[in-house]
Coordinates of C-alpha atoms in Angstrom, one line a residue:
X1006 CA -7.2 9.8 -3.3
X1007 CA -3.5 9.2 -2.4
X1008 CA -3.8 12.8 0.1
X1009 CA -0.4 14.2 0.8
X1010 CA 3.0 12.4 1.4
X1011 CA 3.2 10.9 5.4
X1012 CA 5.3 11.0 7.7
X1013 CA 5.9 7.6 9.6
X1014 CA 7.1 7.6 13.5
X1015 CA 8.7 4.0 14.8
X1016 CA 4.9 3.6 16.4
X1017 CA 4.8 -0.2 15.8
X1018 CA 0.8 -0.1 14.6
X1019 CA 0.1 1.8 12.0
X1020 CA -4.2 2.9 12.6
X1021 CA -6.2 0.0 10.8
X1022 CA -7.4 3.1 8.1
X1023 CA -3.5 3.1 6.8
X1024 CA -4.2 0.1 5.2
X1025 CA -5.1 -1.4 1.5
X1026 CA -5.3 -5.2 0.4
X1027 CA -4.6 -7.7 -1.7
X1028 CA -5.6 -11.2 -2.2
X1029 CA -6.1 -13.6 -5.6
X1030 CA -9.5 -14.4 -4.8
X1031 CA -8.4 -17.3 -2.0
X1032 CA -6.6 -14.8 0.5
X1033 CA -5.9 -11.6 1.5
X1034 CA -3.0 -9.4 3.1
X1035 CA -2.8 -6.0 4.7
X1036 CA 0.0 -3.8 3.2
X1037 CA 0.7 -0.6 5.2
X1038 CA 1.7 2.9 4.1
X1039 CA 5.0 1.9 5.4
X1040 CA 5.1 -0.2 2.7
X1041 CA 5.0 -3.7 5.7
X1042 CA 2.4 -6.4 5.0
X1043 CA 1.0 -7.3 8.4
X1044 CA -1.3 -9.5 7.9
X1045 CA -1.2 -13.0 6.1
X1046 CA -3.2 -15.9 5.9
X1047 CA -2.0 -18.9 3.9
X1048 CA -3.7 -20.7 1.4
X1049 CA -6.9 -19.2 2.7
X1050 CA -8.6 -16.2 3.9
X1051 CA -9.2 -18.5 7.0
X1052 CA -5.8 -21.2 7.2
X1053 CA -3.5 -20.0 10.6
X1054 CA -1.5 -16.1 9.8
X1055 CA 1.2 -16.6 8.6
X1056 CA 2.2 -12.1 9.2
X1057 CA -0.1 -10.9 11.7
X1058 CA 2.0 -8.0 13.3
X1059 CA -1.8 -6.1 13.4
X1060 CA -2.3 -8.6 16.3
X1061 CA 0.8 -8.5 17.9
X1062 CA 4.5 -6.4 16.8
X1063 CA 7.0 -8.2 18.5
X1064 CA 5.4 -11.9 18.1
X1065 CA 2.6 -12.1 14.7
X1066 CA 5.1 -11.9 12.4
X1067 CA 5.6 -9.4 9.1
X1068 CA 7.3 -8.3 5.4
X1069 CA 8.6 -5.4 6.1
X1070 CA 10.2 -3.1 2.6
X1071 CA 10.3 0.4 2.3
X1072 CA 13.5 3.1 2.0
X1073 CA 16.0 2.7 4.2
X1074 CA 16.3 6.7 4.7
X1075 CA 13.6 8.6 6.1
X1076 CA 10.5 8.9 3.5
X1077 CA 7.2 10.5 3.0
X1078 CA 4.8 7.9 1.4
X1079 CA 1.8 7.5 -0.5
X1080 CA -0.6 4.6 -2.1
X1081 CA -2.6 3.9 -3.9
X1082 CA -3.8 1.5 -6.3
X1083 CA -3.3 1.0 -10.4
X1084 CA -6.2 2.1 -11.6
X1085 CA -9.4 -0.4 -11.8
X1086 CA -7.3 -3.1 -10.2
X1087 CA -6.3 -4.5 -7.3
X1088 CA -2.8 -3.9 -7.3
X1089 CA -1.1 -1.3 -4.4
X1090 CA 1.7 0.3 -4.9
X1091 CA 3.0 2.2 -2.2
X1092 CA 5.8 5.5 -2.9
X1093 CA 8.3 6.5 -0.7
X1094 CA 10.0 10.4 -1.5
X1095 CA 13.2 10.5 -0.4
X1096 CA 15.6 13.7 -0.4
X1097 CA 17.2 11.5 -3.4
X1098 CA 14.8 9.6 -4.9
X1099 CA 11.7 8.5 -6.0
X1100 CA 10.8 4.5 -5.5
X1101 CA 7.2 2.1 -4.9
X1102 CA 6.6 -0.9 -4.2
X1103 CA 4.2 -3.1 -6.0
X1104 CA 2.1 -5.6 -4.4
X1105 CA 0.0 -7.7 -5.4
X1106 CA -1.1 -11.1 -6.1
X1107 CA -1.6 -12.9 -9.6
X1108 CA -5.1 -15.2 -9.8
X1109 CA -4.8 -18.7 -10.2
X1110 CA -7.0 -19.7 -13.5
X1111 CA -9.5 -23.2 -12.2
X1112 CA -7.3 -26.0 -12.0
X1113 CA -4.4 -24.3 -10.7
X1114 CA -6.2 -24.6 -6.9
X1115 CA -2.6 -25.4 -5.6
X1116 CA -0.8 -22.3 -6.6
X1117 CA -0.3 -19.3 -4.5
X1118 CA 2.1 -16.6 -5.0
X1119 CA 2.5 -12.9 -3.4
X1120 CA 4.9 -11.0 -5.5
X1121 CA 6.6 -7.8 -4.1
X1122 CA 8.1 -5.8 -6.9
X1123 CA 9.9 -2.7 -6.8
X1124 CA 11.0 0.2 -8.7
X1125 CA 13.2 3.0 -8.6
X1126 CA 11.1 5.9 -10.5
X1127 CA 13.9 9.0 -10.2
X1128 CA 16.9 9.1 -8.5
X1129 CA 18.8 6.4 -6.1
X1130 CA 17.3 5.0 -3.2
X1131 CA 18.5 2.5 -0.9
X1132 CA 15.5 -0.4 0.8
X1133 CA 15.6 -2.4 3.0
X1134 CA 14.3 -5.6 3.5
X1135 CA 12.5 -7.8 6.0
X1136 CA 10.5 -11.4 5.8
X1137 CA 9.6 -12.7 9.5
X1138 CA 6.7 -15.2 9.4
X1139 CA 5.7 -16.6 12.4
X1140 CA 3.2 -19.8 11.1
X1141 CA 0.4 -20.9 12.8
X1142 CA -0.8 -17.0 14.2
X1143 CA 2.5 -17.1 16.0
X1144 CA 2.7 -20.2 17.9
X1145 CA 4.1 -22.3 15.2
X1146 CA 8.4 -23.0 15.4
X1147 CA 9.8 -23.5 11.9
X1148 CA 13.1 -23.8 10.2
X1149 CA 14.9 -21.6 7.7
X1150 CA 17.6 -22.6 5.1
X1151 CA 18.9 -20.1 2.8
X1152 CA 19.4 -21.7 -0.3
X1153 CA 20.8 -20.4 -4.3
X1154 CA 18.5 -16.9 -4.4
X1155 CA 15.7 -18.3 -2.5
X1156 CA 15.2 -18.7 1.6
X1157 CA 12.8 -22.0 2.2
X1158 CA 10.7 -21.1 5.6
X1159 CA 10.0 -24.6 6.4
X1160 CA 7.0 -25.4 9.4
X1161 CA 4.4 -28.3 10.7
X1162 CA 1.6 -27.4 8.4
X1163 CA 3.0 -25.4 5.2
X1164 CA 6.4 -24.4 3.8
X1165 CA 6.7 -20.8 2.5
X1166 CA 9.6 -20.1 -0.3
X1167 CA 10.8 -16.6 -0.9
X1168 CA 13.2 -15.7 -4.0
X1169 CA 14.8 -13.0 -4.7
X1170 CA 16.8 -10.5 -8.1
X1171 CA 18.9 -9.4 -4.9
X1172 CA 21.3 -11.6 -2.4
X1173 CA 19.8 -12.3 0.9
X1174 CA 20.5 -12.8 4.1
X1175 CA 19.2 -15.1 7.1
X1176 CA 19.0 -15.6 10.9
X1177 CA 17.4 -19.1 12.9
X1178 CA 14.8 -16.9 11.6
X1179 CA 14.1 -14.4 9.7
X1180 CA 15.8 -13.2 6.2
X1181 CA 17.1 -9.3 5.4
X1182 CA 18.6 -7.6 2.7
X1183 CA 19.8 -4.0 2.3
X1184 CA 19.9 -3.3 -1.6
X1185 CA 20.2 -0.1 -3.4
X1186 CA 18.4 0.6 -6.7
X1187 CA 18.7 3.9 -8.9
X1188 CA 16.4 5.0 -11.7
X1189 CA 14.7 2.1 -14.4
X1190 CA 16.4 -0.7 -11.8
X1191 CA 13.7 -3.1 -10.2
X1192 CA 14.2 -5.6 -7.9
X1193 CA 11.1 -8.7 -7.0
X1194 CA 10.9 -11.1 -3.6
X1195 CA 8.4 -13.5 -4.4
X1196 CA 6.3 -15.5 -1.6
X1197 CA 5.1 -19.0 -3.1
X1198 CA 3.6 -22.0 -0.9
X1199 CA 6.0 -25.0 -1.5
X1200 CA 2.8 -28.5 -2.0
X1201 CA 4.6 -31.8 -2.8
X1202 CA 8.0 -32.1 -4.0
X1203 CA 7.8 -28.7 -6.2
X1204 CA 11.3 -27.2 -5.9
X1205 CA 11.4 -23.2 -5.5
X1206 CA 10.5 -21.4 -8.6
X1207 CA 11.9 -17.9 -8.4
X1208 CA 10.1 -15.0 -9.9
X1209 CA 12.8 -13.1 -12.5
X1210 CA 12.3 -9.4 -13.4
X1211 CA 10.5 -10.0 -17.2
X1212 CA 8.0 -13.4 -14.8
X1213 CA 7.1 -10.4 -12.8
X1214 CA 6.8 -8.3 -16.0
X1215 CA 4.4 -11.0 -17.0
X1216 CA 2.5 -10.9 -14.1
X1217 CA 1.9 -8.0 -13.1
X1218 CA 0.7 -8.0 -16.8
X1219 CA -1.9 -9.9 -16.5
X1220 CA -3.1 -9.3 -12.9
X1221 CA -3.8 -5.9 -14.0
X1222 CA -5.8 -7.5 -17.5
X1223 CA -7.2 -10.1 -14.5
X1224 CA -9.1 -7.0 -12.4
X1225 CA -9.7 -4.9 -15.7
X1226 CA -11.9 -7.6 -17.6
X1227 CA -13.2 -8.0 -13.8
X1228 CA -14.5 -4.5 -13.1
X1229 CA -15.6 -3.2 -17.3
X1230 CA -19.1 -5.6 -16.4
X1231 CA -20.3 -2.6 -14.4
X1232 CA -22.8 -1.2 -15.2
X1233 CA -22.7 2.2 -13.4
X1234 CA -22.3 5.0 -14.9
X1235 CA -22.9 7.2 -11.8
X1236 CA -21.7 10.0 -9.8
X1237 CA -19.5 8.0 -7.9
X1238 CA -17.9 6.4 -10.4
X1239 CA -14.8 6.1 -8.0
X1240 CA -15.9 5.2 -4.5
X1241 CA -18.5 2.6 -5.8
X1242 CA -16.0 0.7 -8.3
X1243 CA -13.8 0.3 -5.3
X1244 CA -16.1 -0.8 -3.2
X1245 CA -17.5 -3.6 -5.8
X1246 CA -12.8 -4.5 -6.2
X1247 CA -13.1 -5.1 -2.7
X1248 CA -16.0 -6.6 -2.8
X1249 CA -14.5 -9.3 -4.7
X1250 CA -11.4 -9.5 -2.8
X1251 CA -13.4 -11.0 0.1
X1252 CA -15.0 -13.6 -2.7
X1253 CA -12.9 -17.3 -2.1
X1254 CA -13.1 -19.2 -5.7
X1255 CA -13.5 -22.5 -5.1
X1256 CA -16.3 -22.1 -3.2
X1257 CA -18.0 -18.8 -4.4
X1258 CA -17.8 -18.1 -0.4
X1259 CA -17.9 -14.2 1.0
X1260 CA -15.8 -13.6 3.9
X1261 CA -16.9 -10.6 5.7
X1262 CA -14.0 -9.2 6.8
X1263 CA -10.0 -10.5 6.1
X1264 CA -8.9 -9.9 9.5
X1265 CA -10.1 -11.4 12.8
X1266 CA -9.8 -9.7 15.9
X1267 CA -9.4 -5.9 15.0
X1268 CA -11.3 -4.3 17.7
X1269 CA -14.5 -1.8 18.0
X1270 CA -12.9 0.1 20.9
X1271 CA -9.3 0.6 21.5
X1272 CA -8.7 -2.2 24.8
X1273 CA -12.2 -3.3 24.8
X1274 CA -13.4 -6.9 24.3
X1275 CA -15.5 -6.3 21.5
X1276 CA -13.1 -8.5 18.8
X1277 CA -14.6 -11.4 17.0
X1278 CA -13.7 -14.0 13.5
X1279 CA -14.9 -12.6 10.8
X1280 CA -13.1 -14.5 8.0
X1281 CA -15.9 -16.5 7.2
X1282 CA -18.9 -17.0 5.0
X1283 CA -22.3 -15.1 7.1
X1284 CA -25.8 -16.3 5.1
X1285 CA -26.8 -12.1 5.6
X1286 CA -23.7 -11.0 4.6
X1287 CA -23.2 -12.8 1.2
X1288 CA -26.6 -12.1 0.3
X1289 CA -26.5 -8.5 0.5
X1290 CA -23.0 -8.5 -1.7
X1291 CA -24.5 -10.7 -3.8
X1292 CA -28.0 -7.5 -4.3
X1293 CA -24.6 -4.9 -4.6
X1294 CA -22.7 -7.1 -6.9
X1295 CA -25.7 -7.2 -9.6
X1296 CA -27.6 -4.4 -9.2
X1297 CA -23.7 -3.5 -11.0
X1298 CA -24.4 -5.8 -13.3
X1299 CA -21.6 -8.9 -12.3
X1300 CA -23.7 -12.1 -12.6
X1301 CA -21.1 -14.3 -11.8
X1302 CA -20.7 -14.7 -8.1
X1303 CA -23.9 -14.3 -7.8
X1304 CA -24.9 -18.2 -9.7
X1305 CA -21.1 -19.1 -7.4
X1306 CA -23.2 -18.4 -4.1
X1307 CA -26.1 -19.8 -4.9
X1308 CA -24.2 -22.7 -6.1
X1309 CA -22.1 -21.9 -2.6
X1310 CA -25.8 -22.4 -0.7
X1311 CA -27.1 -25.0 -2.5
X1312 CA -24.2 -27.4 -1.0
X1313 CA -25.4 -26.1 2.2
X1314 CA -28.9 -26.3 2.4
X1315 CA -30.3 -30.8 3.0
X1316 CA -33.4 -30.2 4.5
X1317 CA -31.5 -31.7 7.8
X1318 CA -32.2 -29.1 10.3
X1319 CA -29.8 -28.0 13.2
X1320 CA -30.7 -26.5 16.0
X1321 CA -30.6 -23.0 14.9
X1322 CA -33.2 -23.9 11.6
X1323 CA -32.6 -24.7 8.1
X1324 CA -29.5 -22.5 7.6
X1325 CA -26.7 -21.5 10.0
X1326 CA -25.9 -18.0 10.4
X1327 CA -22.0 -18.6 8.6
X1328 CA -20.3 -21.5 7.8
X1329 CA -16.5 -21.7 7.0
X1330 CA -15.6 -20.4 3.4
X1331 CA -15.0 -24.6 2.1
X1332 CA -18.8 -25.3 3.7
X1333 CA -18.0 -26.4 6.8
X1334 CA -20.2 -26.1 9.7
X1335 CA -17.7 -26.4 12.5
X1336 CA -16.4 -23.0 13.8
X1337 CA -14.9 -23.6 17.1
X1338 CA -14.0 -20.1 19.3
X1339 CA -11.5 -20.2 21.0
X1340 CA -8.7 -17.4 22.6
X1341 CA -4.9 -17.4 21.2
X1342 CA -3.2 -16.1 24.7
X1343 CA -0.1 -15.8 23.1
X1344 CA -0.8 -13.1 21.1
X1345 CA -2.0 -8.5 22.5
X1346 CA -4.6 -7.8 20.0
X1347 CA -4.1 -4.7 18.3
X1348 CA -2.8 -2.4 20.1
X1349 CA -3.5 -4.3 23.2
X1350 CA -7.0 -5.2 22.4
X1351 CA -7.2 -8.7 23.9
X1352 CA -8.2 -11.0 23.4
X1353 CA -7.6 -12.6 19.9
X1354 CA -10.6 -14.8 18.6
X1355 CA -10.6 -17.2 16.2
X1356 CA -13.5 -18.9 14.4
X1357 CA -16.6 -17.8 15.9
X1358 CA -19.3 -19.3 18.0
X1359 CA -22.2 -17.1 17.3
X1360 CA -22.6 -19.5 14.5
X1361 CA -24.8 -21.6 16.9
X1362 CA -27.1 -18.8 17.3
X1363 CA -30.8 -18.2 16.4
X1364 CA -30.6 -15.3 13.8
X1365 CA -34.4 -16.1 11.7
X1366 CA -33.6 -12.5 9.3
X1367 CA -30.8 -14.2 7.4
X1368 CA -34.3 -16.8 6.0
X1369 CA -34.8 -12.8 4.2
X1370 CA -31.4 -11.4 3.5
X1371 CA -31.0 -14.5 1.4
X1372 CA -34.5 -15.2 -0.4
X1373 CA -34.6 -11.4 -1.3
X1374 CA -31.4 -12.3 -3.1
X1375 CA -32.7 -15.1 -4.7
X1376 CA -35.4 -12.8 -5.1
X1377 CA -33.4 -10.5 -7.4
X1378 CA -31.3 -13.1 -9.2
X1379 CA -33.9 -14.9 -10.7
X1380 CA -35.0 -11.4 -12.5
X1381 CA -31.8 -9.7 -13.0
X1382 CA -30.0 -13.0 -14.0
X1383 CA -31.7 -16.3 -14.3
X1384 CA -34.4 -18.2 -13.6
X1385 CA -34.3 -20.2 -10.3
X1386 CA -33.9 -23.9 -11.2
X1387 CA -36.5 -26.6 -10.0
X1388 CA -34.2 -28.2 -7.4
X1389 CA -33.8 -23.8 -6.5
X1390 CA -37.0 -23.3 -5.8
X1391 CA -37.9 -26.5 -4.1
X1392 CA -35.3 -25.0 -1.7
X1393 CA -36.7 -22.0 -1.3
X1394 CA -40.2 -23.2 -0.1
X1395 CA -38.5 -25.7 2.3
X1396 CA -37.1 -22.3 4.0
X1397 CA -40.4 -20.1 3.5
X1398 CA -42.3 -23.2 5.2
X1399 CA -40.0 -22.6 7.3
X1400 CA -39.5 -20.1 8.2
X1401 CA -44.4 -19.2 8.7
X1402 CA -43.5 -21.9 11.4
X1403 CA -40.7 -20.1 13.4
X1404 CA -41.1 -16.7 12.4
X1405 CA -42.4 -15.8 15.9
X1406 CA -39.8 -16.8 18.3
X1407 CA -37.2 -14.7 20.2
X1408 CA -33.5 -15.0 18.0
X1409 CA -30.4 -13.1 18.9
X1410 CA -30.8 -10.9 15.4
X1411 CA -29.1 -9.3 13.4
X1412 CA -26.5 -7.8 15.9
X1413 CA -25.6 -11.6 17.3
X1414 CA -26.4 -9.9 21.2
X1415 CA -25.1 -12.1 24.0
X1416 CA -27.8 -10.8 26.2
X1417 CA -30.4 -13.7 25.5
X1418 CA -32.8 -13.7 23.2
X1419 CA -35.7 -11.4 22.0
X1420 CA -38.7 -10.5 20.1
X1421 CA -36.6 -7.8 17.1
X1422 CA -38.3 -5.6 15.0
X1423 CA -35.2 -7.0 12.9
X1424 CA -35.8 -10.2 12.5
X1425 CA -39.8 -10.4 11.6
X1426 CA -39.3 -7.6 9.4
X1427 CA -36.7 -10.2 7.1
X1428 CA -39.3 -13.2 7.7
X1429 CA -42.3 -11.1 6.5
X1430 CA -39.4 -10.6 3.0
X1431 CA -38.5 -13.9 3.1
X1432 CA -42.5 -14.4 2.5
X1433 CA -43.4 -11.9 0.9
X1434 CA -40.2 -12.4 -2.1
X1435 CA -40.7 -16.4 -2.5
X1436 CA -44.9 -15.0 -3.2
X1437 CA -43.3 -12.4 -5.9
X1438 CA -41.2 -15.2 -7.9
X1439 CA -44.7 -17.9 -7.5
X1440 CA -46.9 -15.4 -9.0
X1441 CA -43.7 -14.2 -11.7
X1442 CA -42.7 -17.6 -12.9
X1443 CA -46.3 -19.1 -12.3
X1444 CA -44.3 -21.3 -9.3
X1445 CA -46.4 -24.0 -7.6
X1446 CA -46.6 -22.8 -4.2
X1447 CA -48.5 -23.0 -1.1
X1448 CA -49.8 -19.6 -1.4
X1449 CA -52.6 -19.7 1.0
X1450 CA -50.6 -20.4 4.1
X1451 CA -47.5 -18.0 3.0
X1452 CA -50.3 -15.4 3.2
X1453 CA -51.5 -15.0 6.1
X1454 CA -48.7 -15.9 7.7
X1455 CA -46.8 -12.3 5.7
X1456 CA -49.4 -10.4 6.8
X1457 CA -49.9 -11.4 10.7
X1458 CA -46.3 -10.4 10.7
X1459 CA -47.2 -7.6 8.8
X1460 CA -49.8 -6.6 11.5
X1461 CA -47.8 -7.6 14.9
X1462 CA -44.5 -5.4 13.5
X1463 CA -47.3 -2.2 13.7
X1464 CA -48.9 -3.1 16.7
X1465 CA -46.1 -4.6 19.1
X1466 CA -43.2 -2.8 17.6
X1467 CA -44.5 0.4 17.2
X1468 CA -43.7 2.3 20.6
X1469 CA -46.6 5.5 21.2
X1470 CA -44.2 6.9 24.0
X1471 CA -41.4 7.2 21.7
X1472 CA -43.6 7.8 18.3
X1473 CA -41.3 5.2 16.5
X1474 CA -40.6 1.8 16.0
X1475 CA -38.3 0.3 18.6
X1476 CA -35.3 -2.8 19.1
X1477 CA -37.7 -5.4 20.1
X1478 CA -41.9 -6.0 21.1
X1479 CA -42.9 -4.0 24.9
X1480 CA -39.7 -2.3 24.2
X1481 CA -38.7 1.7 23.9
X1482 CA -35.0 0.7 22.5
X1483 CA -33.9 2.7 19.3
X1484 CA -32.3 0.4 16.4
X1485 CA -30.8 1.7 13.3
X1486 CA -31.6 -1.6 11.9
X1487 CA -35.5 -0.6 11.4
X1488 CA -33.8 1.7 8.5
X1489 CA -34.5 -1.0 6.3
X1490 CA -38.0 -0.9 6.6
X1491 CA -38.6 1.4 4.0
X1492 CA -34.9 -0.2 1.5
X1493 CA -37.2 -3.7 1.9
X1494 CA -40.6 -2.4 0.6
X1495 CA -42.3 -3.0 4.0
X1496 CA -43.2 0.8 4.2
X1497 CA -44.1 3.6 2.5
X1498 CA -40.9 5.4 2.7
X1499 CA -43.5 8.7 2.9
X1500 CA -45.6 7.0 5.7
X1501 CA -46.3 9.1 8.8
X1502 CA -45.5 6.4 11.3
X1503 CA -42.6 6.2 9.3
X1504 CA -40.8 9.7 9.2
X1505 CA -41.5 9.7 12.5
X1506 CA -39.3 6.5 13.4
X1507 CA -36.5 8.4 10.5
X1508 CA -36.8 11.7 13.0
X1509 CA -36.9 9.6 16.0
X1510 CA -33.4 7.9 14.5
X1511 CA -32.1 11.0 13.4
X1512 CA -32.1 12.7 16.7
X1513 CA -31.2 9.9 18.9
X1514 CA -28.0 7.9 17.0
X1515 CA -26.8 9.6 13.9
X1516 CA -24.2 11.9 14.2
X1517 CA -22.2 14.0 11.1
X1518 CA -23.9 11.1 8.7
X1519 CA -22.1 8.6 11.6
X1520 CA -25.1 5.9 13.0
X1521 CA -24.5 3.9 16.5
X1522 CA -26.3 0.4 16.2
X1523 CA -28.6 0.9 19.3
X1524 CA -27.8 2.7 22.6
X1525 CA -25.9 -0.9 25.2
X1526 CA -26.8 0.6 27.9
X1527 CA -30.4 1.1 27.0
X1528 CA -30.5 -2.1 25.7
X1529 CA -27.6 -4.1 27.6
X1530 CA -26.2 -7.1 24.8
X1531 CA -24.2 -9.4 27.1
X1532 CA -20.6 -7.8 25.4
X1533 CA -18.4 -5.8 27.3
X1534 CA -16.9 -2.5 26.4
X1535 CA -18.4 0.3 23.9
X1536 CA -18.3 0.3 20.2
X1537 CA -18.6 3.1 17.6
X1538 CA -20.9 3.6 14.8
X1539 CA -21.6 1.7 12.8
X1540 CA -20.7 2.1 8.8
X1541 CA -23.9 0.0 7.1
X1542 CA -26.3 1.7 8.9
X1543 CA -24.5 5.0 8.2
X1544 CA -25.4 4.2 4.7
X1545 CA -28.4 2.6 5.2
X1546 CA -29.4 6.0 6.9
X1547 CA -28.4 7.4 3.4
X1548 CA -31.0 5.1 1.0
X1549 CA -33.9 6.1 3.8
X1550 CA -33.5 9.8 3.6
X1551 CA -33.5 9.2 -0.2
X1552 CA -36.3 7.4 0.0
X1553 CA -38.1 9.5 2.1
X1554 CA -37.6 12.2 -0.7
X1555 CA -34.8 14.5 1.7
X1556 CA -32.5 14.9 -1.1
X1557 CA -30.3 16.8 0.1
X1558 CA -29.8 15.4 3.3
X1559 CA -29.3 12.3 2.0
X1560 CA -26.7 13.5 -0.6
X1561 CA -24.7 15.4 2.7
X1562 CA -24.3 12.4 4.5
X1563 CA -23.7 10.2 1.7
X1564 CA -20.2 12.8 1.0
X1565 CA -19.9 13.1 4.8
X1566 CA -19.8 9.3 4.4
X1567 CA -17.1 8.9 1.4
X1568 CA -14.6 11.8 3.9
X1569 CA -14.7 8.9 6.5
X1570 CA -13.2 6.4 3.8
X1571 CA -9.1 5.5 4.5
X1572 CA -7.6 7.1 1.5
X1573 CA -8.2 4.3 -0.9
X1574 CA -12.2 4.2 0.0
X1575 CA -11.5 1.7 2.0
X1576 CA -13.8 1.1 5.4
X1577 CA -13.3 -0.8 8.3
X1578 CA -16.5 -2.6 10.2
X1579 CA -17.1 1.5 12.5
X1580 CA -15.8 4.3 13.1
X1581 CA -14.6 5.7 16.0
X1582 CA -16.1 9.8 17.5
X1583 CA -12.7 10.7 16.3
X1584 CA -13.1 9.2 13.2
X1585 CA -10.6 6.2 13.4
X1586 CA -11.7 3.4 11.8
X1587 CA -12.4 0.6 14.0
X1588 CA -13.2 -3.4 13.8
X1589 CA -12.0 -5.7 11.1
X1590 CA -11.2 -4.3 7.4
X1591 CA -11.6 -3.8 4.7
X1592 CA -15.6 -5.4 5.5
X1593 CA -18.2 -6.3 3.3
X1594 CA -21.2 -4.8 5.1
X1595 CA -20.2 -1.5 4.8
X1596 CA -19.1 -1.4 0.8
X1597 CA -22.3 -3.0 -0.4
X1598 CA -24.4 -0.8 1.4
X1599 CA -22.5 1.9 0.1
X1600 CA -22.9 0.5 -3.6
X1601 CA -26.7 0.2 -3.0
X1602 CA -27.0 4.2 -1.0
X1603 CA -24.6 5.4 -4.3
X1604 CA -26.9 3.7 -6.8
X1605 CA -30.3 4.8 -5.2
X1606 CA -29.4 8.3 -4.3
X1607 CA -28.4 8.5 -7.9
X1608 CA -31.4 7.3 -9.3
X1609 CA -33.5 9.9 -7.0
X1610 CA -31.5 13.0 -8.2
X1611 CA -31.9 11.7 -11.9

């Protein structure tokens, strides 16, 4: 999926889509098609950045590594892995950078390493490197000391050591080097986190080869668990590998995306920090991975949630909508005014105040994934069932409240249809588990509440003027979230009122398979600026068409959506009217929806 070689200009910001992702199940880094690492947090996803040039080309910091002469580039993943290859095509030779992070074994939590192996494949090629970390989101000063074969970067909270098999030079802040490789020659750079009194540990050529082989083997072993054999195997498996990269192994949390503040509109203010574990996103990710046969991730996420649910109700219910990857509840939002933002798109934010919102739909997403876990993975324990019952009882008492909704609007609470739909799902799936397993449950209470929600949605969520189900009770705004109605088995996919809704959505919110969430002019959301189409909604649309039996339309829409992926098969959160990827990248929501749409479309076509 590498396409033709591209010639790069000196523009300070690469397009968001011109990146690949590497990681070690603790953190991740974005590697541009020009060979630059311009986003990297250490030692974990939500740690302050070390390289953040994608948010400020001058002050963010970067690890530049590229051919020292004009070159075209191609970028691809080593097959069936998260090892990223960036190739440089010059007049005199061909070289490549192999970027990866070895995955630490259990008990090696302190170990953290990023390896960049440079290989000359043909001819002779000169390379140059500049390693310019800027700690604490570019706000913390550091000292630099050159040792034998290594450079030590020391800041107040973090120390990194850079070792290399080529000579290094340094100034007050940065390390530079230029070197030339001939066919078959290799150079290695390794960036390691320094803990305690551990001396810098180099990465000689033989060790780099061993780490490369071990990392390739890790990812291939993991992917071999997949049961997917359908038409879109490459895209589905790339999405699965991406979801795995977004998993924080120590706790089982799954981040919504590995980045913060990549804008939904260039120059706009809809810039959010996604490096946390949303209950909804994680539950949907578990659903997608379980579909493919990955049970370990579901078990790990169940463990993560078990420790969050202590039965003490906060202002937004027994569960927050999101948590830190270590399980912490406090995620205070602040703006980093010293960073200009991607292509001037300020503000840059860290933390997320949406943590305090009430979003009732999370309970449906969660209990639906628990239902599938119980059915496909392993039966719930008594403790897990007790926790489910507590959540369902809370939903029965609170489902009719107005809330901020799935899109985390900041324009005031409403009685969103999608929130009620997912409350119905929460109760319905718990009833199914109880019947299937013969577990004790308050069925005489749950059943009537579930039925009340059903009739309220059918009566108050339907607009006779629009001939469609709408965003919130008493309104007439269309919302792509209602695409989930047949997907959750709330309504038959051939029901006339649903088909009328599907047509209304297609006429107003869909353009060439791309789907807007809603019209913010018709439904003010309290946020400034505009946004692109929302890619998860596009895959929901594919799945809704599939279930309605409109398979030609569904397959065409799906194939069109695949053309909006980047050269590696990765998606950001949104896509602009020009086809440009926008928002945090890559986004779990989009990739999990791709998996679900492919799975169900495959099954229907067969």
